[in-house]
Short mmCIF file of C-alpha atoms in Angstrom, two decimals:
data_model
loop_
_atom_site.label_atom_id
_atom_site.label_comp_id
_atom_site.label_asym_id
_atom_site.label_seq_id
_atom_site.Cartn_x
_atom_site.Cartn_y
_atom_site.Cartn_z
CA MET L 171 -57.58 -86.98 -29.43
CA LEU L 172 -54.32 -87.84 -31.22
CA TRP L 173 -55.71 -86.54 -34.52
CA ILE L 174 -56.58 -83.24 -32.89
CA ILE L 175 -53.06 -82.87 -31.52
CA ILE L 176 -51.55 -83.71 -34.93
CA ALA L 177 -53.85 -81.25 -36.71
CA LEU L 178 -52.98 -78.54 -34.17
CA MET L 179 -49.25 -79.18 -34.59
CA VAL L 180 -49.56 -79.00 -38.40
CA PHE L 181 -51.47 -75.72 -38.06
CA ILE L 182 -48.82 -74.27 -35.73
CA ILE L 183 -46.06 -75.31 -38.15
CA GLN L 184 -47.90 -73.56 -40.98
CA ILE L 185 -48.23 -70.37 -38.91
CA ALA L 186 -44.56 -70.51 -37.91
CA SER L 187 -43.49 -71.05 -41.53
CA ILE L 188 -45.32 -67.94 -42.73
CA ILE L 189 -43.97 -65.81 -39.87
CA ILE L 190 -40.38 -66.97 -40.42
CA VAL L 191 -40.46 -66.38 -44.17
CA GLU L 192 -42.43 -63.12 -44.13
CA TYR L 193 -41.04 -61.43 -41.02
CA ARG L 194 -39.57 -58.62 -43.13
CA ARG L 195 -42.99 -57.94 -44.68
CA PRO L 196 -45.40 -57.84 -41.70
CA ASN L 197 -48.38 -56.61 -43.73
CA LYS L 198 -48.09 -59.53 -46.09
CA ALA L 199 -47.53 -61.95 -43.20
CA VAL L 200 -50.70 -60.79 -41.44
CA THR L 201 -52.71 -61.14 -44.65
CA TRP L 202 -51.54 -64.71 -45.25
CA LEU L 203 -52.22 -65.60 -41.59
CA ILE L 204 -55.78 -64.35 -42.01
CA VAL L 205 -56.16 -66.48 -45.14
CA LEU L 206 -54.72 -69.44 -43.22
CA PHE L 207 -57.16 -69.02 -40.33
CA ILE L 208 -60.14 -68.79 -42.68
CA PHE L 209 -58.98 -71.70 -44.86
CA PRO L 210 -56.60 -73.79 -42.69
CA LEU L 211 -55.34 -76.21 -45.37
CA LEU L 212 -56.18 -74.35 -48.56
CA GLY L 213 -54.61 -71.16 -47.20
CA PHE L 214 -51.17 -72.71 -46.76
CA PHE L 215 -51.46 -74.44 -50.15
CA LEU L 216 -52.10 -71.07 -51.77
CA TYR L 217 -49.28 -69.47 -49.81
CA TYR L 218 -46.83 -72.17 -50.88
CA PHE L 219 -47.58 -71.73 -54.57
CA LEU L 220 -48.29 -67.98 -54.74
CA ALA L 221 -46.06 -66.25 -52.20
CA LYS L 222 -42.59 -67.39 -53.21
CA GLU L 223 -40.19 -64.49 -53.61
CA TYR L 224 -38.97 -64.42 -57.20
CA SER L 225 -35.68 -62.90 -58.31
CA CYS L 226 -35.22 -62.00 -61.95
CA GLN L 227 -31.57 -61.21 -61.28
CA ARG L 228 -30.91 -64.65 -59.79
CA THR L 229 -32.57 -66.21 -62.81
CA LEU L 230 -30.36 -64.22 -65.14
CA ARG L 231 -27.22 -65.08 -63.18
CA ARG L 232 -28.18 -68.74 -63.30
CA LYS L 233 -28.26 -68.34 -67.08
CA ASN L 234 -24.74 -66.86 -67.17
CA ASN L 235 -25.69 -63.20 -67.52
CA ARG L 236 -22.23 -61.60 -67.57
CA HIS L 237 -22.74 -60.59 -71.17
CA TRP L 238 -25.90 -58.58 -70.32
CA LYS L 239 -24.19 -56.82 -67.41
CA GLN L 240 -21.34 -55.60 -69.60
CA PHE L 241 -23.70 -54.67 -72.42
CA LYS L 242 -25.80 -52.56 -70.04
CA ALA L 243 -22.70 -50.73 -68.80
CA ASP L 244 -21.70 -49.96 -72.39
CA LEU L 245 -25.19 -48.70 -73.16
CA ILE L 246 -25.13 -46.41 -70.10
CA ASN L 247 -21.79 -44.94 -71.21
CA ARG L 248 -23.16 -44.40 -74.69
CA CYS L 249 -26.16 -42.45 -73.37
CA ASN L 250 -24.05 -40.42 -70.95
CA ARG L 251 -21.73 -39.32 -73.76
CA ARG L 252 -24.73 -37.74 -75.48
CA ILE L 253 -25.07 -35.28 -72.59
CA THR L 254 -22.35 -32.69 -73.11
CA LYS L 255 -21.16 -30.19 -70.52
CA ASP L 256 -22.73 -27.22 -72.29
CA MET L 257 -26.21 -28.80 -72.16
CA PRO L 258 -28.59 -27.92 -69.28
CA GLU L 259 -29.11 -31.66 -68.86
CA ALA L 260 -25.55 -32.05 -67.58
CA ASN L 261 -26.48 -30.41 -64.27
CA VAL L 262 -29.95 -31.84 -63.87
CA TRP L 263 -28.92 -34.23 -61.08
CA ARG L 264 -27.57 -31.41 -58.93
CA GLU L 265 -30.66 -29.24 -59.18
CA ASN L 266 -32.68 -30.81 -56.42
CA ILE L 267 -33.06 -33.80 -54.12
CA MET L 268 -35.59 -35.51 -56.41
CA HIS L 269 -33.18 -35.68 -59.33
CA ALA L 270 -30.41 -37.00 -57.09
CA SER L 271 -32.77 -39.66 -55.76
CA LEU L 272 -33.70 -40.74 -59.26
CA LYS L 273 -30.05 -41.17 -60.16
CA ASN L 274 -29.47 -43.52 -57.23
CA ILE L 275 -32.78 -45.41 -57.17
CA THR L 276 -33.07 -46.44 -60.80
CA SER L 277 -30.56 -48.50 -62.76
CA VAL L 278 -31.18 -46.66 -66.04
CA PRO L 279 -29.75 -43.17 -66.68
CA ILE L 280 -31.55 -40.07 -67.79
CA THR L 281 -31.51 -39.72 -71.57
CA ALA L 282 -31.46 -36.55 -73.63
CA CYS L 283 -32.51 -35.74 -77.19
CA ASN L 284 -35.94 -37.36 -77.01
CA GLU L 285 -39.25 -36.49 -78.59
CA VAL L 286 -42.43 -37.65 -76.86
CA THR L 287 -46.01 -37.94 -78.09
CA VAL L 288 -48.77 -38.42 -75.50
CA TYR L 289 -51.98 -40.30 -76.30
CA THR L 290 -55.05 -40.14 -74.09
CA GLU L 291 -57.30 -42.38 -76.19
CA GLY L 292 -56.71 -45.86 -77.51
CA GLU L 293 -57.83 -45.34 -81.10
CA GLU L 294 -55.23 -42.66 -81.86
CA ALA L 295 -52.47 -44.62 -80.11
CA TYR L 296 -53.25 -47.86 -81.94
CA GLU L 297 -53.35 -46.16 -85.32
CA SER L 298 -49.93 -44.70 -84.63
CA MET L 299 -48.59 -48.13 -83.57
CA LEU L 300 -50.02 -49.83 -86.64
CA GLU L 301 -48.66 -47.12 -88.94
CA SER L 302 -45.18 -47.48 -87.44
CA ILE L 303 -45.30 -51.27 -87.67
CA ALA L 304 -46.38 -51.08 -91.29
CA ALA L 305 -43.33 -48.91 -92.06
CA ALA L 306 -40.83 -51.24 -90.32
CA LYS L 307 -37.67 -51.99 -92.32
CA HIS L 308 -35.75 -54.41 -90.10
CA HIS L 309 -37.55 -55.64 -86.97
CA ILE L 310 -40.69 -55.34 -84.85
CA HIS L 311 -40.77 -56.18 -81.14
CA ILE L 312 -44.11 -56.41 -79.32
CA GLU L 313 -44.83 -57.25 -75.69
CA PHE L 314 -48.24 -56.98 -73.99
CA TYR L 315 -49.84 -58.22 -70.81
CA ILE L 316 -53.17 -58.79 -72.59
CA ILE L 317 -53.67 -59.66 -76.24
CA ARG L 318 -57.20 -60.53 -77.31
CA ASP L 319 -58.43 -62.38 -80.36
CA ASP L 320 -60.95 -59.70 -81.32
CA TYR L 321 -61.19 -57.04 -84.00
CA LEU L 322 -58.22 -55.01 -82.77
CA GLY L 323 -56.18 -58.11 -82.04
CA THR L 324 -56.90 -59.38 -85.54
CA ARG L 325 -55.68 -56.11 -87.07
CA PHE L 326 -52.37 -56.46 -85.26
CA LYS L 327 -52.11 -60.15 -86.16
CA GLN L 328 -52.72 -59.58 -89.85
CA LEU L 329 -50.21 -56.75 -90.03
CA LEU L 330 -47.55 -58.76 -88.19
CA ILE L 331 -48.11 -61.71 -90.52
CA ARG L 332 -47.75 -59.42 -93.52
CA LYS L 333 -44.52 -57.89 -92.23
CA ALA L 334 -43.05 -61.29 -91.34
CA ARG L 335 -43.75 -62.52 -94.86
CA GLU L 336 -41.96 -59.44 -96.19
CA GLY L 337 -38.84 -60.62 -94.38
CA ILE L 338 -39.07 -58.32 -91.36
CA LYS L 339 -37.99 -59.98 -88.09
CA VAL L 340 -41.03 -60.01 -85.79
CA ARG L 341 -40.89 -61.06 -82.14
CA LEU L 342 -43.96 -61.20 -79.89
CA LEU L 343 -44.11 -61.70 -76.11
CA TYR L 344 -47.34 -62.14 -74.14
CA ASP L 345 -48.12 -62.87 -70.51
CA GLY L 346 -49.40 -66.35 -69.68
CA ILE L 347 -52.15 -65.17 -67.33
CA GLY L 348 -53.07 -61.86 -68.92
CA SER L 349 -53.41 -63.49 -72.34
CA ARG L 350 -54.77 -66.83 -71.07
CA LEU L 351 -57.80 -66.56 -73.37
CA LEU L 352 -55.64 -66.11 -76.46
CA GLY L 353 -56.37 -69.13 -78.65
CA LYS L 354 -53.82 -71.54 -80.10
CA VAL L 355 -55.07 -70.82 -83.62
CA PHE L 356 -54.25 -67.11 -83.25
CA LEU L 357 -50.69 -67.87 -82.19
CA GLN L 358 -50.19 -70.66 -84.72
CA GLN L 359 -51.16 -68.36 -87.57
CA LEU L 360 -48.45 -65.96 -86.44
CA ARG L 361 -45.84 -68.72 -86.15
CA ASP L 362 -46.72 -70.16 -89.55
CA ALA L 363 -45.96 -66.78 -91.09
CA GLY L 364 -42.57 -66.61 -89.38
CA VAL L 365 -43.38 -64.55 -86.29
CA GLU L 366 -41.39 -65.69 -83.26
CA THR L 367 -43.56 -65.84 -80.13
CA GLY L 368 -42.84 -66.33 -76.45
CA CYS L 369 -45.06 -66.76 -73.40
CA PHE L 370 -43.87 -65.00 -70.27
CA PHE L 371 -44.52 -67.43 -67.38
CA PRO L 372 -46.98 -70.00 -68.81
CA PRO L 373 -49.64 -70.65 -66.12
CA LEU L 374 -49.17 -74.39 -65.62
CA VAL L 375 -45.38 -74.33 -65.62
CA THR L 376 -45.09 -71.33 -63.33
CA PHE L 377 -47.75 -72.64 -60.93
CA PHE L 378 -45.61 -75.65 -60.05
CA ASP L 379 -42.50 -73.49 -60.11
CA LYS L 380 -44.26 -71.13 -57.64
CA ARG L 381 -43.97 -68.05 -59.87
CA ILE L 382 -47.58 -67.70 -61.01
CA ASN L 383 -48.10 -64.61 -58.87
CA TYR L 384 -45.45 -62.71 -60.85
CA ARG L 385 -46.79 -61.36 -64.10
CA ASN L 386 -45.35 -59.30 -66.96
CA HIS L 387 -47.54 -56.21 -67.03
CA ARG L 388 -45.49 -54.29 -69.60
CA LYS L 389 -46.90 -52.94 -72.87
CA ILE L 390 -44.13 -52.40 -75.42
CA VAL L 391 -43.80 -51.87 -79.16
CA VAL L 392 -40.36 -51.16 -80.66
CA VAL L 393 -39.91 -50.64 -84.40
CA ASP L 394 -36.42 -50.79 -85.93
CA GLY L 395 -34.92 -49.75 -82.59
CA LYS L 396 -35.90 -46.13 -83.34
CA ILE L 397 -39.55 -45.84 -82.33
CA GLY L 398 -40.87 -47.03 -78.98
CA PHE L 399 -44.38 -47.21 -77.56
CA PHE L 400 -45.33 -47.92 -73.95
CA GLY L 401 -47.98 -47.01 -71.40
CA GLY L 402 -51.26 -48.41 -70.11
CA LEU L 403 -52.89 -49.85 -73.24
CA ASN L 404 -53.12 -53.57 -73.97
CA ILE L 405 -54.45 -55.02 -77.21
CA GLY L 406 -58.22 -55.50 -77.02
CA ASP L 407 -61.45 -53.90 -78.18
CA GLU L 408 -62.32 -52.63 -74.69
CA TYR L 409 -59.36 -50.25 -74.92
CA VAL L 410 -61.10 -48.39 -77.73
CA GLY L 411 -64.37 -48.13 -75.82
CA LYS L 412 -66.18 -51.16 -77.22
CA ASP L 413 -66.96 -52.80 -73.88
CA PRO L 414 -70.62 -51.98 -73.08
CA LYS L 415 -69.94 -52.10 -69.33
CA PHE L 416 -67.29 -49.37 -69.34
CA GLY L 417 -67.91 -47.50 -72.59
CA TYR L 418 -65.33 -44.74 -73.06
CA TRP L 419 -61.85 -45.88 -72.04
CA ARG L 420 -59.45 -43.20 -70.79
CA ASP L 421 -55.80 -44.20 -70.81
CA THR L 422 -52.32 -42.72 -71.17
CA HIS L 423 -49.85 -44.08 -73.70
CA PHE L 424 -46.63 -42.72 -75.20
CA CYS L 425 -44.62 -42.78 -78.40
CA LEU L 426 -40.91 -42.08 -78.05
CA THR L 427 -38.06 -41.35 -80.42
CA GLY L 428 -34.55 -40.69 -79.17
CA ASP L 429 -32.11 -42.31 -76.75
CA ALA L 430 -34.87 -43.48 -74.39
CA VAL L 431 -35.94 -45.99 -77.05
CA LEU L 432 -32.68 -47.85 -76.44
CA TRP L 433 -33.86 -48.68 -72.93
CA ILE L 434 -37.31 -49.77 -74.07
CA GLN L 435 -35.51 -52.05 -76.51
CA TYR L 436 -33.20 -53.26 -73.73
CA THR L 437 -36.22 -54.09 -71.58
CA PHE L 438 -37.87 -56.11 -74.33
CA LEU L 439 -34.71 -58.03 -75.24
CA THR L 440 -33.89 -58.93 -71.62
CA ASP L 441 -37.46 -60.23 -71.30
CA TRP L 442 -36.95 -62.15 -74.53
CA TYR L 443 -33.77 -63.60 -73.05
CA LEU L 444 -35.63 -64.75 -69.94
CA VAL L 445 -38.30 -66.48 -72.01
CA LYS L 446 -36.35 -67.77 -75.02
CA GLU L 447 -32.74 -67.83 -73.73
CA GLN L 448 -31.61 -65.93 -76.82
CA THR L 449 -29.03 -63.18 -76.35
CA ILE L 450 -29.67 -60.36 -78.82
CA THR L 451 -27.30 -57.40 -78.51
CA ASP L 452 -26.36 -56.79 -82.14
CA SER L 453 -25.78 -53.12 -82.90
CA VAL L 454 -28.54 -53.13 -85.52
CA TYR L 455 -31.05 -53.42 -82.66
CA TYR L 456 -29.50 -50.39 -80.91
CA PRO L 457 -29.02 -47.90 -83.75
CA ILE L 458 -27.68 -44.37 -83.38
CA GLN L 459 -30.66 -42.16 -82.55
CA GLU L 460 -31.00 -39.11 -84.79
CA CYS L 461 -33.96 -37.54 -83.00
CA PRO L 462 -33.71 -33.71 -82.81
CA GLY L 463 -35.96 -33.55 -79.72
CA LYS L 464 -34.90 -31.96 -76.42
CA GLU L 465 -37.05 -33.84 -73.90
CA LEU L 466 -35.39 -35.49 -70.91
CA VAL L 467 -36.69 -38.99 -70.25
CA GLN L 468 -35.66 -41.68 -67.79
CA ILE L 469 -37.01 -45.17 -68.47
CA VAL L 470 -37.83 -47.09 -65.28
CA LYS L 471 -37.70 -50.86 -65.63
CA SER L 472 -39.10 -52.58 -62.54
CA GLY L 473 -39.90 -56.09 -61.34
CA PRO L 474 -40.03 -58.30 -58.24
CA ASP L 475 -36.42 -57.53 -57.31
CA GLU L 476 -36.16 -54.11 -58.96
CA THR L 477 -39.20 -52.41 -57.47
CA ILE L 478 -40.72 -49.07 -58.40
CA LEU L 479 -41.92 -48.40 -54.83
CA GLU L 480 -38.86 -46.37 -53.81
CA LEU L 481 -39.23 -44.19 -56.89
CA ILE L 482 -42.90 -43.43 -56.21
CA PHE L 483 -42.16 -42.70 -52.56
CA SER L 484 -39.38 -40.29 -53.53
CA ILE L 485 -41.59 -38.51 -56.05
CA ILE L 486 -44.19 -37.91 -53.34
CA VAL L 487 -41.94 -36.86 -50.46
CA THR L 488 -39.96 -34.36 -52.54
CA ALA L 489 -43.03 -32.47 -53.81
CA LYS L 490 -43.38 -28.85 -52.73
CA LYS L 491 -46.53 -27.61 -54.43
CA ARG L 492 -48.64 -30.35 -56.00
CA ILE L 493 -49.15 -34.11 -56.23
CA TYR L 494 -51.67 -35.28 -58.83
CA ILE L 495 -52.42 -38.98 -59.21
CA GLU L 496 -54.57 -40.89 -61.70
CA THR L 497 -54.89 -44.62 -61.19
CA PRO L 498 -57.49 -47.36 -61.74
CA TYR L 499 -56.38 -49.11 -58.52
CA PHE L 500 -55.36 -47.22 -55.40
CA ILE L 501 -53.76 -49.46 -52.78
CA PRO L 502 -50.77 -47.61 -51.29
CA ASP L 503 -48.28 -49.30 -49.04
CA PRO L 504 -47.84 -47.85 -45.49
CA GLY L 505 -44.90 -45.68 -46.55
CA VAL L 506 -46.74 -44.13 -49.50
CA LEU L 507 -49.86 -43.68 -47.34
CA LEU L 508 -47.86 -41.77 -44.71
CA ALA L 509 -46.09 -39.73 -47.40
CA LEU L 510 -49.42 -38.58 -48.86
CA LYS L 511 -50.74 -37.63 -45.42
CA THR L 512 -47.56 -35.73 -44.61
CA ALA L 513 -47.67 -33.92 -47.95
CA VAL L 514 -51.21 -32.63 -47.53
CA ILE L 515 -50.55 -31.61 -43.92
CA SER L 516 -47.59 -29.60 -45.25
CA GLY L 517 -49.94 -27.63 -47.47
CA ILE L 518 -49.26 -29.46 -50.72
CA ASP L 519 -52.19 -29.79 -53.14
CA VAL L 520 -52.82 -33.55 -53.27
CA ARG L 521 -55.54 -34.87 -55.60
CA VAL L 522 -56.35 -38.39 -56.73
CA ILE L 523 -58.66 -39.48 -59.57
CA ILE L 524 -60.04 -43.04 -59.45
CA PRO L 525 -62.78 -44.76 -61.51
CA ALA L 526 -66.43 -44.33 -60.62
CA VAL L 527 -67.21 -47.79 -62.03
CA PRO L 528 -64.83 -50.59 -60.97
CA ASP L 529 -63.61 -53.39 -63.19
CA LYS L 530 -62.50 -55.48 -60.17
CA LYS L 531 -64.86 -55.04 -57.22
CA LEU L 532 -62.62 -56.57 -54.55
CA ILE L 533 -59.71 -54.30 -55.47
CA TYR L 534 -62.05 -51.32 -55.76
CA ASN L 535 -63.39 -51.93 -52.24
CA ALA L 536 -59.81 -52.11 -50.99
CA SER L 537 -59.15 -48.77 -52.69
CA LEU L 538 -62.18 -47.20 -51.03
CA SER L 539 -60.93 -48.35 -47.62
CA TYR L 540 -58.05 -45.88 -47.98
CA VAL L 541 -60.20 -43.01 -49.24
CA GLN L 542 -61.85 -42.06 -45.94
CA GLU L 543 -58.54 -42.12 -44.09
CA LEU L 544 -56.92 -39.80 -46.62
CA LEU L 545 -59.99 -37.59 -46.95
CA GLN L 546 -59.78 -36.95 -43.23
CA ALA L 547 -56.14 -35.95 -43.68
CA GLY L 548 -57.07 -33.49 -46.45
CA VAL L 549 -56.39 -35.38 -49.68
CA ARG L 550 -59.00 -34.67 -52.37
CA PHE L 551 -60.46 -37.64 -54.26
CA TYR L 552 -62.47 -37.63 -57.49
CA CYS L 553 -64.46 -40.33 -59.30
CA TYR L 554 -64.11 -40.26 -63.07
CA GLN L 555 -67.57 -40.20 -64.69
CA LYS L 556 -66.98 -40.23 -68.45
CA GLY L 557 -66.12 -43.94 -68.61
CA PHE L 558 -63.33 -46.05 -67.15
CA ILE L 559 -60.03 -44.39 -66.28
CA HIS L 560 -57.07 -46.71 -66.76
CA ALA L 561 -54.37 -44.00 -66.88
CA LYS L 562 -51.45 -44.41 -64.48
CA VAL L 563 -49.95 -40.97 -63.89
CA ILE L 564 -48.18 -39.28 -60.96
CA ILE L 565 -47.33 -35.59 -61.23
CA SER L 566 -45.07 -34.03 -58.60
CA ASP L 567 -44.42 -30.32 -59.16
CA ASN L 568 -42.65 -30.18 -62.57
CA LEU L 569 -41.94 -33.89 -62.85
CA ALA L 570 -44.20 -36.73 -63.95
CA CYS L 571 -44.05 -40.52 -63.90
CA SER L 572 -46.29 -42.67 -66.07
CA GLY L 573 -46.39 -46.07 -67.76
CA SER L 574 -47.79 -49.50 -66.95
CA ALA L 575 -47.54 -49.47 -63.13
CA ASN L 576 -50.66 -48.96 -61.04
CA MET L 577 -50.70 -47.47 -57.55
CA ASP L 578 -51.03 -50.88 -55.89
CA MET L 579 -48.91 -53.52 -54.19
CA ARG L 580 -48.68 -55.82 -57.23
CA SER L 581 -47.20 -53.07 -59.37
CA PHE L 582 -44.99 -51.88 -56.53
CA CYS L 583 -43.37 -55.22 -55.80
CA GLY L 584 -44.71 -58.17 -57.80
CA GLN L 585 -45.07 -57.36 -61.48
CA PHE L 586 -42.72 -56.54 -64.32
CA GLU L 587 -43.51 -52.93 -65.24
CA LEU L 588 -42.19 -50.20 -67.51
CA ASN L 589 -42.59 -46.53 -66.61
CA ALA L 590 -40.84 -43.32 -67.56
CA VAL L 591 -39.99 -40.18 -65.65
CA PHE L 592 -40.54 -36.95 -67.58
CA PHE L 593 -38.87 -33.74 -66.48
CA ASP L 594 -40.03 -30.14 -66.73
CA GLY L 595 -41.17 -29.58 -70.29
CA LYS L 596 -44.00 -30.00 -72.74
CA VAL L 597 -44.76 -33.58 -71.70
CA VAL L 598 -45.36 -32.62 -68.06
CA ASP L 599 -47.47 -29.65 -69.18
CA ARG L 600 -49.55 -31.96 -71.38
CA LEU L 601 -50.10 -34.46 -68.54
CA VAL L 602 -51.17 -31.62 -66.23
CA GLN L 603 -53.66 -30.41 -68.85
CA ASP L 604 -55.01 -33.95 -69.20
CA PHE L 605 -55.39 -34.19 -65.43
CA TYR L 606 -57.43 -30.95 -65.25
CA ARG L 607 -59.58 -32.10 -68.15
CA ASP L 608 -60.28 -35.36 -66.32
CA LEU L 609 -61.15 -33.37 -63.19
CA SER L 610 -63.81 -31.53 -65.19
CA THR L 611 -65.57 -34.85 -65.90
CA SER L 612 -65.18 -36.20 -62.36
CA ASN L 613 -67.21 -35.86 -59.19
CA GLU L 614 -65.38 -34.96 -56.01
CA ILE L 615 -65.83 -37.35 -53.08
CA LEU L 616 -66.90 -35.34 -50.05
CA LEU L 617 -66.05 -36.71 -46.63
CA SER L 618 -69.49 -35.91 -45.20
CA GLU L 619 -71.19 -37.92 -47.95
CA PHE L 620 -68.65 -40.72 -48.05
CA GLU L 621 -69.11 -41.43 -44.34
CA LYS L 622 -72.80 -42.22 -44.99
CA ARG L 623 -72.12 -45.41 -46.96
CA SER L 624 -73.81 -48.54 -45.62
CA ARG L 625 -72.40 -50.91 -42.99
CA ILE L 626 -72.36 -53.67 -45.57
CA GLN L 627 -70.17 -51.57 -47.83
CA LYS L 628 -67.85 -50.69 -44.96
CA THR L 629 -67.57 -54.38 -44.06
CA LYS L 630 -66.64 -55.20 -47.65
CA GLU L 631 -63.94 -52.54 -47.53
CA VAL L 632 -62.50 -53.88 -44.27
CA PHE L 633 -62.31 -57.40 -45.66
CA ALA L 634 -60.80 -56.18 -48.96
CA ARG L 635 -58.22 -54.07 -47.16
CA LEU L 636 -57.08 -57.04 -45.08
CA LEU L 637 -56.36 -58.86 -48.34
CA SER L 638 -54.92 -55.80 -50.14
CA PRO L 639 -51.21 -56.71 -49.66
CA LEU L 640 -51.88 -59.62 -52.05
CA PHE L 641 -53.33 -57.44 -54.82
#
């Protein structure tokens, strides 16, 4: 009898602990309570090690980050000086509510004088990256969530080794979980050639430090501080369509020249500082940009304490005509869910493209649990049929946001991401064209047909949705 009372008291303490810590995030609290009820001891063990709130800013302050704060302010002033009063860009913030929101939500300013290239297939994007790396004169900075030791990974490795031996400074960051299969030999060969490497949150260390649930999902290449790549592509053969399960791989990646590259560089070097504790702010890494382009770009650097959720919400609620979304994972938070419903009720054209074949079944079932609810509201959903769609794009009227962030809770609040906002211009037009082309190879999900799915499938969706705040 005493053991029962003790066990009950321990269980009550565990419940109370979760409620006290997570009271500001009720959806997450309910999810962890469900896990706790299903797995009484294991559930709290997982919660203790996986649910700790992580603050990048506190970590930086603990490492005496005054230098970075001042450097960022100087960089902002430098970019603002490039926007003169006679340029249309000078008044962009006053044009509408969306632009004003972007100014206040993000910590990085809009940049002018950019030129943007959009890639929709991995092969073309990788060839452009490799060509730029091969032409590097001073430094190469690379950061990816996933790096594989396969044919494509070997091409990158060999080129980086060659450039390092030529005397070019090469720095490589990889995520500890995303690149967990990357062998020691692969990394040692890079180090032996002079490439500096860093692991963002090694699994074992961060597990005991309760940070394993926070991953670096960014995909960055910066060459000589003048050319920047980012988007949805990692380094692996599947991203060029060589995975027999998925076949053709549809993604969206970008190449930038211009002032926006300074902020991609800033993102990489602050990550490098977190991992290696090396402060790198020399002017040679932030050269004067001589790009003649006219595109407006705002880099959006997000993480556990610098979330992208407010930005996505603002993009949706300020739309007047259209909201187009492409995402491999669709798990909106309650605010975004309500915003999409409100938009379509207001007569806005809201369309969402998701994969027809999932790569993660549990997350896919969670995504489907939201489909019926939004179909009933009037949102139109499409399943991409040509292969696997990994593009992460949101188009709102004449503005677009794209990069590494998915439309799910992990990208909203738990992962380090890098996106960009593109304003009215050729980039937005190109992304709209890509969206319509993807629609032509997608099948629309009809509510009448979707409601006929089996009870087993519906049960899977209910269970997955209950766990979705953890995804």
